[in-house]
PDB file of C-alpha atoms and ligand atoms in Angstrom:
ATOM      1  CA  MET A 737       4.810  -7.793 -19.952  1.00 48.00           C
ATOM      2  CA  THR A 738       4.000  -4.959 -22.822  1.00 49.00           C
ATOM      3  CA  GLN A 739       1.802  -1.959 -21.816  1.00 51.00           C
ATOM      4  CA  SER A 740      -1.229  -3.619 -23.832  1.00 50.00           C
ATOM      5  CA  ALA A 741      -0.385  -7.035 -22.948  1.00 53.00           C
ATOM      6  CA  LYS A 742      -2.591  -6.839 -19.755  1.00 66.00           C
ATOM      7  CA  ALA A 743      -5.164  -4.250 -18.860  1.00 94.00           C
ATOM      8  CA  VAL A 744      -3.924  -1.211 -17.139  1.00 96.00           C
ATOM      9  CA  LEU A 745      -4.759  -0.907 -13.729  1.00 97.00           C
ATOM     10  CA  LEU A 746      -3.104   2.358 -12.443  1.00 98.00           C
ATOM     11  CA  ASP A 747      -1.869   4.792 -15.364  1.00 98.00           C
ATOM     12  CA  VAL A 748       0.819   8.107 -14.118  1.00 98.00           C
ATOM     13  CA  LYS A 749       1.316  10.550 -16.832  1.00 97.00           C
ATOM     14  CA  GLU A 750       4.032  12.913 -16.095  1.00 97.00           C
ATOM     15  CA  ALA A 751       3.031  13.748 -12.638  1.00 97.00           C
ATOM     16  CA  SER A 752       5.378  16.639 -11.001  1.00 97.00           C
ATOM     17  CA  ARG A 753       5.072  17.513  -7.311  1.00 97.00           C
ATOM     18  CA  SER A 754       6.896  20.654  -5.968  1.00 96.00           C
ATOM     19  CA  PHE A 755       7.499  21.623  -2.462  1.00 95.00           C
ATOM     20  CA  GLY A 756       8.352  25.232  -2.417  1.00 92.00           C
ATOM     21  CA  GLY A 757      11.454  25.287  -4.704  1.00 89.00           C
ATOM     22  CA  LEU A 758      12.193  21.692  -4.330  1.00 94.00           C
ATOM     23  CA  LYS A 759      10.527  19.551  -6.953  1.00 95.00           C
ATOM     24  CA  ALA A 760      10.436  16.275  -5.015  1.00 96.00           C
ATOM     25  CA  LEU A 761       8.946  14.522  -8.109  1.00 97.00           C
ATOM     26  CA  SER A 762       9.679  15.682 -11.967  1.00 97.00           C
ATOM     27  CA  GLU A 763       7.551  14.246 -14.497  1.00 97.00           C
ATOM     28  CA  VAL A 764       7.043  10.748 -13.500  1.00 98.00           C
ATOM     29  CA  SER A 765       5.106   8.522 -15.713  1.00 98.00           C
ATOM     30  CA  LEU A 766       4.519   4.855 -14.978  1.00 98.00           C
ATOM     31  CA  TYR A 767       1.705   2.299 -15.253  1.00 97.00           C
ATOM     32  CA  ILE A 768       0.963  -0.738 -13.183  1.00 98.00           C
ATOM     33  CA  GLY A 769      -1.139  -3.711 -14.918  1.00 97.00           C
ATOM     34  CA  LYS A 770      -3.885  -5.990 -13.291  1.00 96.00           C
ATOM     35  CA  GLY A 771      -2.273  -8.421 -10.941  1.00 95.00           C
ATOM     36  CA  GLU A 772       0.858  -7.035 -10.859  1.00 96.00           C
ATOM     37  CA  LEU A 773       3.422  -7.143  -8.171  1.00 96.00           C
ATOM     38  CA  ILE A 774       5.692  -3.963  -8.606  1.00 97.00           C
ATOM     39  CA  GLY A 775       8.878  -2.616  -6.907  1.00 96.00           C
ATOM     40  CA  LEU A 776       9.646   1.043  -6.016  1.00 96.00           C
ATOM     41  CA  ILE A 777      13.150   1.814  -4.841  1.00 94.00           C
ATOM     42  CA  GLY A 778      15.129   4.584  -5.132  1.00 93.00           C
ATOM     43  CA  PRO A 779      17.946   6.278  -2.915  1.00 92.00           C
ATOM     44  CA  ASN A 780      16.935   8.122   0.083  1.00 90.00           C
ATOM     45  CA  GLY A 781      14.617  11.061  -0.188  1.00 92.00           C
ATOM     46  CA  ALA A 782      14.228   9.938  -4.397  1.00 94.00           C
ATOM     47  CA  GLY A 783      10.531  10.530  -4.308  1.00 96.00           C
ATOM     48  CA  LYS A 784       9.309   6.936  -3.325  1.00 96.00           C
ATOM     49  CA  THR A 785       6.716   8.269  -0.417  1.00 95.00           C
ATOM     50  CA  THR A 786       5.596  11.706  -2.445  1.00 96.00           C
ATOM     51  CA  LEU A 787       4.526   9.586  -5.147  1.00 97.00           C
ATOM     52  CA  PHE A 788       2.428   7.368  -3.061  1.00 96.00           C
ATOM     53  CA  ASN A 789       1.319  10.435  -0.905  1.00 96.00           C
ATOM     54  CA  LEU A 790      -0.085  11.717  -4.985  1.00 97.00           C
ATOM     55  CA  LEU A 791      -1.382   8.325  -5.392  1.00 97.00           C
ATOM     56  CA  THR A 792      -3.397   8.463  -2.200  1.00 95.00           C
ATOM     57  CA  GLY A 793      -4.558  11.918  -1.956  1.00 95.00           C
ATOM     58  CA  VAL A 794      -2.104  13.213   0.853  1.00 95.00           C
ATOM     59  CA  TYR A 795      -1.099  15.768  -1.538  1.00 94.00           C
ATOM     60  CA  PRO A 796      -2.573  16.605  -5.393  1.00 95.00           C
ATOM     61  CA  PRO A 797       0.183  16.343  -8.196  1.00 96.00           C
ATOM     62  CA  SER A 798       1.274  19.838  -9.056  1.00 95.00           C
ATOM     63  CA  THR A 799       0.945  18.720 -12.617  1.00 96.00           C
ATOM     64  CA  GLY A 800       0.164  15.350 -14.302  1.00 97.00           C
ATOM     65  CA  SER A 801      -2.480  12.978 -14.119  1.00 97.00           C
ATOM     66  CA  ILE A 802      -3.135   9.579 -11.804  1.00 97.00           C
ATOM     67  CA  ILE A 803      -5.793   7.395 -13.703  1.00 97.00           C
ATOM     68  CA  LEU A 804      -7.214   4.578 -11.350  1.00 97.00           C
ATOM     69  CA  ASN A 805      -9.138   1.689 -13.253  1.00 95.00           C
ATOM     70  CA  ASN A 806      -9.801   4.113 -15.909  1.00 94.00           C
ATOM     71  CA  GLU A 807     -10.929   7.138 -13.436  1.00 96.00           C
ATOM     72  CA  SER A 808      -8.688  10.388 -12.604  1.00 97.00           C
ATOM     73  CA  ILE A 809      -7.784  10.363  -9.322  1.00 96.00           C
ATOM     74  CA  GLY A 810      -5.040  13.196  -9.187  1.00 92.00           C
ATOM     75  CA  GLY A 811      -5.934  15.696  -6.426  1.00 90.00           C
ATOM     76  CA  MET A 812      -9.148  13.293  -4.602  1.00 94.00           C
ATOM     77  CA  LYS A 813      -9.384  13.554  -0.983  1.00 94.00           C
ATOM     78  CA  PRO A 814      -7.708  10.260   0.767  1.00 92.00           C
ATOM     79  CA  TYR A 815     -11.120   8.652   1.766  1.00 89.00           C
ATOM     80  CA  LYS A 816     -12.487   9.174  -1.876  1.00 93.00           C
ATOM     81  CA  ILE A 817      -9.112   7.448  -3.300  1.00 94.00           C
ATOM     82  CA  ASN A 818     -10.095   4.454  -0.883  1.00 91.00           C
ATOM     83  CA  HIS A 819     -13.395   4.124  -1.779  1.00 90.00           C
ATOM     84  CA  LYS A 820     -12.086   3.925  -5.483  1.00 93.00           C
ATOM     85  CA  GLY A 821      -9.861   0.904  -4.531  1.00 93.00           C
ATOM     86  CA  ALA A 822      -6.238   2.338  -3.421  1.00 95.00           C
ATOM     87  CA  ALA A 823      -5.216   1.401   0.385  1.00 92.00           C
ATOM     88  CA  ARG A 824      -2.111   2.019   1.686  1.00 92.00           C
ATOM     89  CA  THR A 825       0.275   0.899   4.594  1.00 88.00           C
ATOM     90  CA  PHE A 826       2.923   3.647   5.776  1.00 83.00           C
ATOM     91  CA  GLN A 827       6.669   3.847   6.532  1.00 77.00           C
ATOM     92  CA  ASN A 828       5.547   4.729  10.280  1.00 75.00           C
ATOM     93  CA  ILE A 829       3.436   2.642  11.453  1.00 77.00           C
ATOM     94  CA  ARG A 830      -0.441   4.348  11.751  1.00 83.00           C
ATOM     95  CA  LEU A 831      -2.333   2.084  13.912  1.00 87.00           C
ATOM     96  CA  PHE A 832      -5.324   3.066  16.491  1.00 86.00           C
ATOM     97  CA  THR A 833      -2.638   2.069  19.222  1.00 86.00           C
ATOM     98  CA  SER A 834      -5.498   2.161  22.110  1.00 89.00           C
ATOM     99  CA  MET A 835      -7.924  -0.293  19.812  1.00 92.00           C
ATOM    100  CA  THR A 836      -7.782  -3.606  19.862  1.00 95.00           C
ATOM    101  CA  VAL A 837      -6.161  -5.707  17.144  1.00 96.00           C
ATOM    102  CA  LEU A 838      -9.827  -6.259  16.096  1.00 96.00           C
ATOM    103  CA  GLU A 839     -11.349  -2.963  16.482  1.00 94.00           C
ATOM    104  CA  ASN A 840      -8.495  -1.410  13.791  1.00 93.00           C
ATOM    105  CA  VAL A 841      -9.635  -4.238  11.386  1.00 94.00           C
ATOM    106  CA  LYS A 842     -13.578  -3.104  12.184  1.00 93.00           C
ATOM    107  CA  ILE A 843     -12.884   0.115  11.335  1.00 88.00           C
ATOM    108  CA  ALA A 844     -11.541  -0.155   8.127  1.00 83.00           C
ATOM    109  CA  PHE A 845     -14.800  -2.492   7.539  1.00 80.00           C
ATOM    110  CA  HIS A 846     -17.172   0.146   8.849  1.00 76.00           C
ATOM    111  CA  GLN A 847     -15.824   2.688   6.340  1.00 70.00           C
ATOM    112  CA  HIS A 848     -16.860   0.194   3.683  1.00 65.00           C
ATOM    113  CA  ALA A 849     -20.208  -0.817   4.895  1.00 58.00           C
ATOM    114  CA  ARG A 850     -23.620  -0.605   3.698  1.00 51.00           C
ATOM    115  CA  HIS A 851     -25.528  -0.158   6.577  1.00 48.00           C
ATOM    116  CA  SER A 852     -25.852   3.098   7.158  1.00 51.00           C
ATOM    117  CA  LEU A 853     -25.642   5.353  10.008  1.00 53.00           C
ATOM    118  CA  PHE A 854     -29.386   5.526  10.347  1.00 56.00           C
ATOM    119  CA  THR A 855     -29.643   2.102  11.250  1.00 53.00           C
ATOM    120  CA  SER A 856     -26.760   2.077  13.386  1.00 55.00           C
ATOM    121  CA  MET A 857     -28.163   4.852  15.225  1.00 57.00           C
ATOM    122  CA  LEU A 858     -31.216   3.592  15.785  1.00 56.00           C
ATOM    123  CA  ARG A 859     -29.717   0.139  16.369  1.00 59.00           C
ATOM    124  CA  LEU A 860     -32.078  -1.402  13.985  1.00 57.00           C
ATOM    125  CA  PRO A 861     -31.598  -5.485  13.575  1.00 55.00           C
ATOM    126  CA  LYS A 862     -29.906  -4.647  10.442  1.00 57.00           C
ATOM    127  CA  HIS A 863     -27.247  -3.171  12.447  1.00 57.00           C
ATOM    128  CA  PHE A 864     -26.462  -5.530  14.605  1.00 54.00           C
ATOM    129  CA  LYS A 865     -26.738  -8.473  11.159  1.00 58.00           C
ATOM    130  CA  GLY A 866     -24.299  -6.047   9.550  1.00 72.00           C
ATOM    131  CA  GLU A 867     -21.790  -5.694  12.893  1.00 79.00           C
ATOM    132  CA  ASP A 868     -21.792  -9.664  13.279  1.00 83.00           C
ATOM    133  CA  GLU A 869     -20.663 -10.031   9.650  1.00 86.00           C
ATOM    134  CA  ILE A 870     -18.246  -7.598  10.083  1.00 89.00           C
ATOM    135  CA  THR A 871     -16.513  -9.168  13.270  1.00 93.00           C
ATOM    136  CA  GLN A 872     -16.885 -12.374  11.118  1.00 91.00           C
ATOM    137  CA  LYS A 873     -14.741 -10.934   8.249  1.00 91.00           C
ATOM    138  CA  ALA A 874     -12.324  -9.051  10.467  1.00 93.00           C
ATOM    139  CA  MET A 875     -11.290 -12.299  12.143  1.00 95.00           C
ATOM    140  CA  ASP A 876     -11.359 -14.276   8.728  1.00 94.00           C
ATOM    141  CA  ILE A 877      -8.650 -11.633   7.765  1.00 94.00           C
ATOM    142  CA  LEU A 878      -6.712 -11.789  11.065  1.00 96.00           C
ATOM    143  CA  LYS A 879      -6.348 -15.608  10.431  1.00 95.00           C
ATOM    144  CA  ILE A 880      -4.961 -15.390   7.633  1.00 92.00           C
ATOM    145  CA  PHE A 881      -1.944 -12.992   9.288  1.00 92.00           C
ATOM    146  CA  ASN A 882      -1.923 -15.418  12.331  1.00 92.00           C
ATOM    147  CA  LEU A 883      -3.186 -12.411  14.332  1.00 95.00           C
ATOM    148  CA  ALA A 884      -6.792 -14.085  15.412  1.00 96.00           C
ATOM    149  CA  GLY A 885      -5.031 -15.453  18.681  1.00 96.00           C
ATOM    150  CA  GLN A 886      -4.224 -11.706  19.872  1.00 95.00           C
ATOM    151  CA  CYS A 887      -7.899 -10.242  18.632  1.00 96.00           C
ATOM    152  CA  GLY A 888      -8.554  -8.888  22.115  1.00 96.00           C
ATOM    153  CA  GLU A 889      -5.102  -7.246  22.649  1.00 95.00           C
ATOM    154  CA  VAL A 890      -4.558  -3.506  22.511  1.00 96.00           C
ATOM    155  CA  ALA A 891      -2.610  -2.616  19.183  1.00 94.00           C
ATOM    156  CA  SER A 892       0.520  -1.115  21.294  1.00 94.00           C
ATOM    157  CA  ASN A 893       1.127  -4.537  22.968  1.00 95.00           C
ATOM    158  CA  LEU A 894       1.891  -6.185  19.862  1.00 93.00           C
ATOM    159  CA  SER A 895       5.566  -6.880  18.422  1.00 89.00           C
ATOM    160  CA  TYR A 896       6.460  -4.232  15.842  1.00 86.00           C
ATOM    161  CA  GLY A 897       6.675  -6.973  13.165  1.00 86.00           C
ATOM    162  CA  ASN A 898       2.791  -7.982  14.167  1.00 90.00           C
ATOM    163  CA  GLN A 899       1.939  -4.260  14.057  1.00 91.00           C
ATOM    164  CA  ARG A 900       3.005  -4.074  10.479  1.00 88.00           C
ATOM    165  CA  ARG A 901       1.257  -7.345   9.463  1.00 90.00           C
ATOM    166  CA  LEU A 902      -1.574  -5.902  11.396  1.00 93.00           C
ATOM    167  CA  GLU A 903      -1.296  -2.715   9.278  1.00 92.00           C
ATOM    168  CA  ILE A 904      -1.640  -4.584   5.891  1.00 92.00           C
ATOM    169  CA  ALA A 905      -4.440  -6.323   7.244  1.00 93.00           C
ATOM    170  CA  ARG A 906      -6.313  -3.717   7.973  1.00 92.00           C
ATOM    171  CA  ALA A 907      -5.626  -1.963   4.807  1.00 92.00           C
ATOM    172  CA  LEU A 908      -6.948  -5.027   2.811  1.00 91.00           C
ATOM    173  CA  ALA A 909     -10.110  -4.961   5.012  1.00 89.00           C
ATOM    174  CA  ALA A 910     -10.899  -1.536   2.686  1.00 83.00           C
ATOM    175  CA  GLY A 911     -11.245  -4.065  -0.278  1.00 88.00           C
ATOM    176  CA  PRO A 912      -8.504  -2.701  -2.378  1.00 92.00           C
ATOM    177  CA  LYS A 913      -7.695  -3.057  -6.010  1.00 95.00           C
ATOM    178  CA  LEU A 914      -4.283  -1.717  -5.461  1.00 97.00           C
ATOM    179  CA  LEU A 915      -2.507  -2.144  -2.506  1.00 96.00           C
ATOM    180  CA  LEU A 916       0.195   0.273  -1.871  1.00 96.00           C
ATOM    181  CA  LEU A 917       3.050  -0.659   0.737  1.00 95.00           C
ATOM    182  CA  ASP A 918       5.626   1.690   2.455  1.00 93.00           C
ATOM    183  CA  GLU A 919       8.244  -0.347   3.308  1.00 91.00           C
ATOM    184  CA  PRO A 920       6.847  -2.939   5.066  1.00 89.00           C
ATOM    185  CA  ALA A 921       9.414  -5.196   6.487  1.00 87.00           C
ATOM    186  CA  ALA A 922      10.935  -2.114   7.975  1.00 85.00           C
ATOM    187  CA  GLY A 923      12.351  -3.141  10.967  1.00 83.00           C
ATOM    188  CA  MET A 924      11.837  -6.601  11.181  1.00 83.00           C
ATOM    189  CA  ASN A 925      14.355  -9.818  11.467  1.00 86.00           C
ATOM    190  CA  PRO A 926      15.489 -11.662   8.198  1.00 86.00           C
ATOM    191  CA  ASN A 927      12.901 -14.368   9.201  1.00 87.00           C
ATOM    192  CA  GLU A 928       9.951 -12.003  10.240  1.00 85.00           C
ATOM    193  CA  THR A 929      10.729 -10.446   6.471  1.00 86.00           C
ATOM    194  CA  ARG A 930      10.678 -13.489   4.686  1.00 86.00           C
ATOM    195  CA  ASP A 931       7.266 -14.910   6.273  1.00 86.00           C
ATOM    196  CA  LEU A 932       5.907 -11.696   5.625  1.00 86.00           C
ATOM    197  CA  MET A 933       7.049 -11.875   1.484  1.00 88.00           C
ATOM    198  CA  ASN A 934       5.366 -14.840   1.328  1.00 88.00           C
ATOM    199  CA  LEU A 935       2.313 -13.499   2.612  1.00 88.00           C
ATOM    200  CA  ILE A 936       2.264 -10.534   0.167  1.00 91.00           C
ATOM    201  CA  ALA A 937       2.449 -12.804  -2.604  1.00 90.00           C
ATOM    202  CA  TRP A 938       0.169 -15.069  -1.613  1.00 88.00           C
ATOM    203  CA  ILE A 939      -2.412 -12.422  -0.595  1.00 90.00           C
ATOM    204  CA  ARG A 940      -1.867 -10.870  -4.285  1.00 92.00           C
ATOM    205  CA  LYS A 941      -3.264 -14.108  -5.057  1.00 91.00           C
ATOM    206  CA  GLU A 942      -5.468 -15.073  -3.041  1.00 88.00           C
ATOM    207  CA  PHE A 943      -7.224 -11.440  -2.844  1.00 89.00           C
ATOM    208  CA  ASP A 944      -6.770 -10.490  -6.931  1.00 91.00           C
ATOM    209  CA  LEU A 945      -4.628  -7.523  -5.391  1.00 95.00           C
ATOM    210  CA  THR A 946      -1.857  -5.114  -7.577  1.00 97.00           C
ATOM    211  CA  ILE A 947       0.393  -4.257  -5.539  1.00 97.00           C
ATOM    212  CA  LEU A 948       3.326  -1.478  -5.188  1.00 97.00           C
ATOM    213  CA  LEU A 949       6.090  -2.188  -2.827  1.00 95.00           C
ATOM    214  CA  ILE A 950       8.211   0.608  -1.828  1.00 95.00           C
ATOM    215  CA  GLU A 951      11.112  -1.573  -0.402  1.00 87.00           C
ATOM    216  CA  HIS A 952      15.068  -0.663   0.907  1.00 81.00           C
ATOM    217  CA  ASP A 953      16.118  -4.202   1.130  1.00 78.00           C
ATOM    218  CA  MET A 954      17.138  -4.596  -2.943  1.00 78.00           C
ATOM    219  CA  SER A 955      17.197  -8.763  -2.542  1.00 77.00           C
ATOM    220  CA  LEU A 956      13.634  -9.026  -1.208  1.00 80.00           C
ATOM    221  CA  VAL A 957      12.528  -6.762  -3.671  1.00 87.00           C
ATOM    222  CA  MET A 958      14.445  -8.658  -6.496  1.00 87.00           C
ATOM    223  CA  GLY A 959      13.039 -11.964  -5.212  1.00 87.00           C
ATOM    224  CA  VAL A 960       9.294 -10.739  -5.308  1.00 90.00           C
ATOM    225  CA  CYS A 961       8.337  -8.731  -7.858  1.00 94.00           C
ATOM    226  CA  ASP A 962       7.808  -8.527 -11.738  1.00 95.00           C
ATOM    227  CA  ARG A 963       9.190  -5.636 -12.617  1.00 96.00           C
ATOM    228  CA  ILE A 964      10.793  -2.215 -10.642  1.00 96.00           C
ATOM    229  CA  TYR A 965      10.783   1.402 -10.828  1.00 97.00           C
ATOM    230  CA  VAL A 966      13.684   3.549  -9.970  1.00 95.00           C
ATOM    231  CA  LEU A 967      13.277   6.809  -8.961  1.00 96.00           C
ATOM    232  CA  ASP A 968      16.229   8.980  -8.460  1.00 95.00           C
ATOM    233  CA  ARG A 969      15.986  13.053  -7.148  1.00 95.00           C
ATOM    234  CA  GLY A 970      12.169  12.821  -8.245  1.00 97.00           C
ATOM    235  CA  MET A 971      12.815  11.255 -11.743  1.00 97.00           C
ATOM    236  CA  LEU A 972      12.590   7.894 -13.244  1.00 97.00           C
ATOM    237  CA  ILE A 973      15.448   6.488 -13.785  1.00 96.00           C
ATOM    238  CA  ALA A 974      14.803   2.929 -14.924  1.00 95.00           C
ATOM    239  CA  ASN A 975      12.034   0.345 -15.094  1.00 96.00           C
ATOM    240  CA  GLY A 976      12.622  -3.245 -16.107  1.00 96.00           C
ATOM    241  CA  THR A 977      12.306  -6.769 -14.576  1.00 96.00           C
ATOM    242  CA  PRO A 978      14.906  -7.443 -11.383  1.00 94.00           C
ATOM    243  CA  SER A 979      17.686  -8.820 -13.800  1.00 93.00           C
ATOM    244  CA  GLU A 980      17.158  -5.826 -15.834  1.00 95.00           C
ATOM    245  CA  ILE A 981      17.546  -3.588 -12.988  1.00 94.00           C
ATOM    246  CA  ARG A 982      20.296  -5.035 -11.287  1.00 91.00           C
ATOM    247  CA  SER A 983      22.347  -4.754 -14.313  1.00 91.00           C
ATOM    248  CA  ASN A 984      21.270  -1.165 -15.021  1.00 93.00           C
ATOM    249  CA  PRO A 985      24.171   1.181 -15.173  1.00 93.00           C
ATOM    250  CA  LYS A 986      21.867   4.527 -13.915  1.00 93.00           C
ATOM    251  CA  VAL A 987      20.951   2.667 -10.937  1.00 91.00           C
ATOM    252  CA  ILE A 988      24.598   1.057  -9.835  1.00 89.00           C
ATOM    253  CA  GLU A 989      25.374   4.471  -9.886  1.00 90.00           C
ATOM    254  CA  ALA A 990      22.204   6.128  -7.834  1.00 87.00           C
ATOM    255  CA  TYR A 991      22.720   3.690  -5.612  1.00 82.00           C
ATOM    256  CA  LEU A 992      26.787   3.790  -5.362  1.00 70.00           C
ATOM    257  CA  GLY A 993      26.623   8.290  -5.027  1.00 67.00           C
ATOM    258  CA  GLN A 994      24.328   7.486  -1.949  1.00 63.00           C
ATOM    259  CA  GLU A 995      27.050   5.510  -0.282  1.00 53.00           C
ATOM    260  CA  ALA A 996      30.018   7.540  -1.185  1.00 42.00           C
TER     261      ALA A 996
HETATM  262  N1  LIG B 709       5.663  17.736   2.904  1.00 79.04           N
HETATM  263  C1  LIG B 709       6.935  17.666   2.568  1.00 79.04           C
HETATM  264  N2  LIG B 709       7.684  19.140   2.364  1.00 79.04           N
HETATM  265  C2  LIG B 709       8.351  19.777   1.782  1.00 79.04           C
HETATM  266  N3  LIG B 709       9.340  18.550   1.361  1.00 79.04           N
HETATM  267  C3  LIG B 709       9.001  17.578   1.468  1.00 79.04           C
HETATM  268  C4  LIG B 709       7.701  16.976   1.575  1.00 79.04           C
HETATM  269  N4  LIG B 709       7.507  15.600   1.587  1.00 79.04           N
HETATM  270  C5  LIG B 709       8.721  15.331   0.899  1.00 79.04           C
HETATM  271  N5  LIG B 709       9.380  16.354   0.864  1.00 79.04           N
HETATM  272  C6  LIG B 709      10.940  16.379   0.416  1.00 79.04           C
HETATM  273  O1  LIG B 709      10.868  15.518  -1.037  1.00 79.04           O
HETATM  274  C7  LIG B 709      12.107  14.872  -1.135  1.00 79.04           C
HETATM  275  C8  LIG B 709      11.568  13.298  -1.580  1.00 79.04           C
HETATM  276  O2  LIG B 709      11.152  12.620   0.137  1.00 79.04           O
HETATM  277  P1  LIG B 709      10.371  11.456   0.159  1.00 79.04           P
HETATM  278  O3  LIG B 709      10.225  11.136   1.332  1.00 79.04           O
HETATM  279  O4  LIG B 709       9.380  11.128  -1.286  1.00 79.04           O
HETATM  280  O5  LIG B 709      11.483  10.719  -0.563  1.00 79.04           O
HETATM  281  P2  LIG B 709      11.821   8.927  -0.312  1.00 79.04           P
HETATM  282  O6  LIG B 709      12.264   8.701  -1.826  1.00 79.04           O
HETATM  283  O7  LIG B 709      10.558   8.427   0.147  1.00 79.04           O
HETATM  284  O8  LIG B 709      13.026   8.645   1.110  1.00 79.04           O
HETATM  285  P3  LIG B 709      13.236   7.830   1.978  1.00 79.04           P
HETATM  286  O9  LIG B 709      13.715   6.171   1.170  1.00 79.04           O
HETATM  287  O10 LIG B 709      14.227   8.318   2.783  1.00 79.04           O
HETATM  288  O11 LIG B 709      12.081   7.739   2.661  1.00 79.04           O
HETATM  289  C9  LIG B 709      13.002  14.911  -0.424  1.00 79.04           C
HETATM  290  O12 LIG B 709      13.976  15.856  -0.441  1.00 79.04           O
HETATM  291  C10 LIG B 709      12.081  15.500   0.766  1.00 79.04           C
HETATM  292  O13 LIG B 709      12.860  16.375   1.796  1.00 79.04           O
END
């Protein structure tokens, strides 16, 4: 796909981020077209999570611009970027572990719900209607992730694989246009990983999503992504289809360097 062939949802231009003397990202430019499923790979410390942190407002870029849906979001607060349509999951799962599975998803809906604090505080009829609607919507999402049967379970009681799935369910509840998944299959066994990848491909279509996926498992990224960006030591060293990336000498060198 060329950049002009499809509407661009995310456009990153020469984004850099330094931490003290360390340049974690160096003038990275990339785009993601609406509806694409894009992989982001690179050796340890390449800057993948830092890029996610810039895209979701954890840190502002030191220089450069980030455009989401034709709007500049670089340096916005995380909740604002979330409202603009970008939701993420984390490398280390971040659930409300003492809340139930259902509550974890409902919280994300509440952050986007229309009923006001005023109606909630006064417990007006509109509040209860809104609450019922949110419970129903949360249950619908949990069903997709096969977690409805465990909706009353405290999140920390779920298996590791299910906690990862719940985190994705929660991100979806925010109604994102762009879903950023940071190693969603980390710690899963091969069967869980395969199921998760099928699910990601399915939700992409069902929810009309654009997805950026960080993943270490190369065969998994190659199998599911339309295009792949490769970072190494903070710089973008390649961009292409899975087969182009597989045979790219710079990519092979970066990964061999890691093993050495
Ligand atoms: N908040 C921070 N303060 C200082 N240095 C940081 C910070 N965040 C990231 N870095 C550094 O920036 C570089 C890139 O880190 P980052 O976590 O983005 O890499 P990564 O590609 O996600 O790595 P991994 O695959 O190991 O998760 C590393 O050298 C890291 O130590």
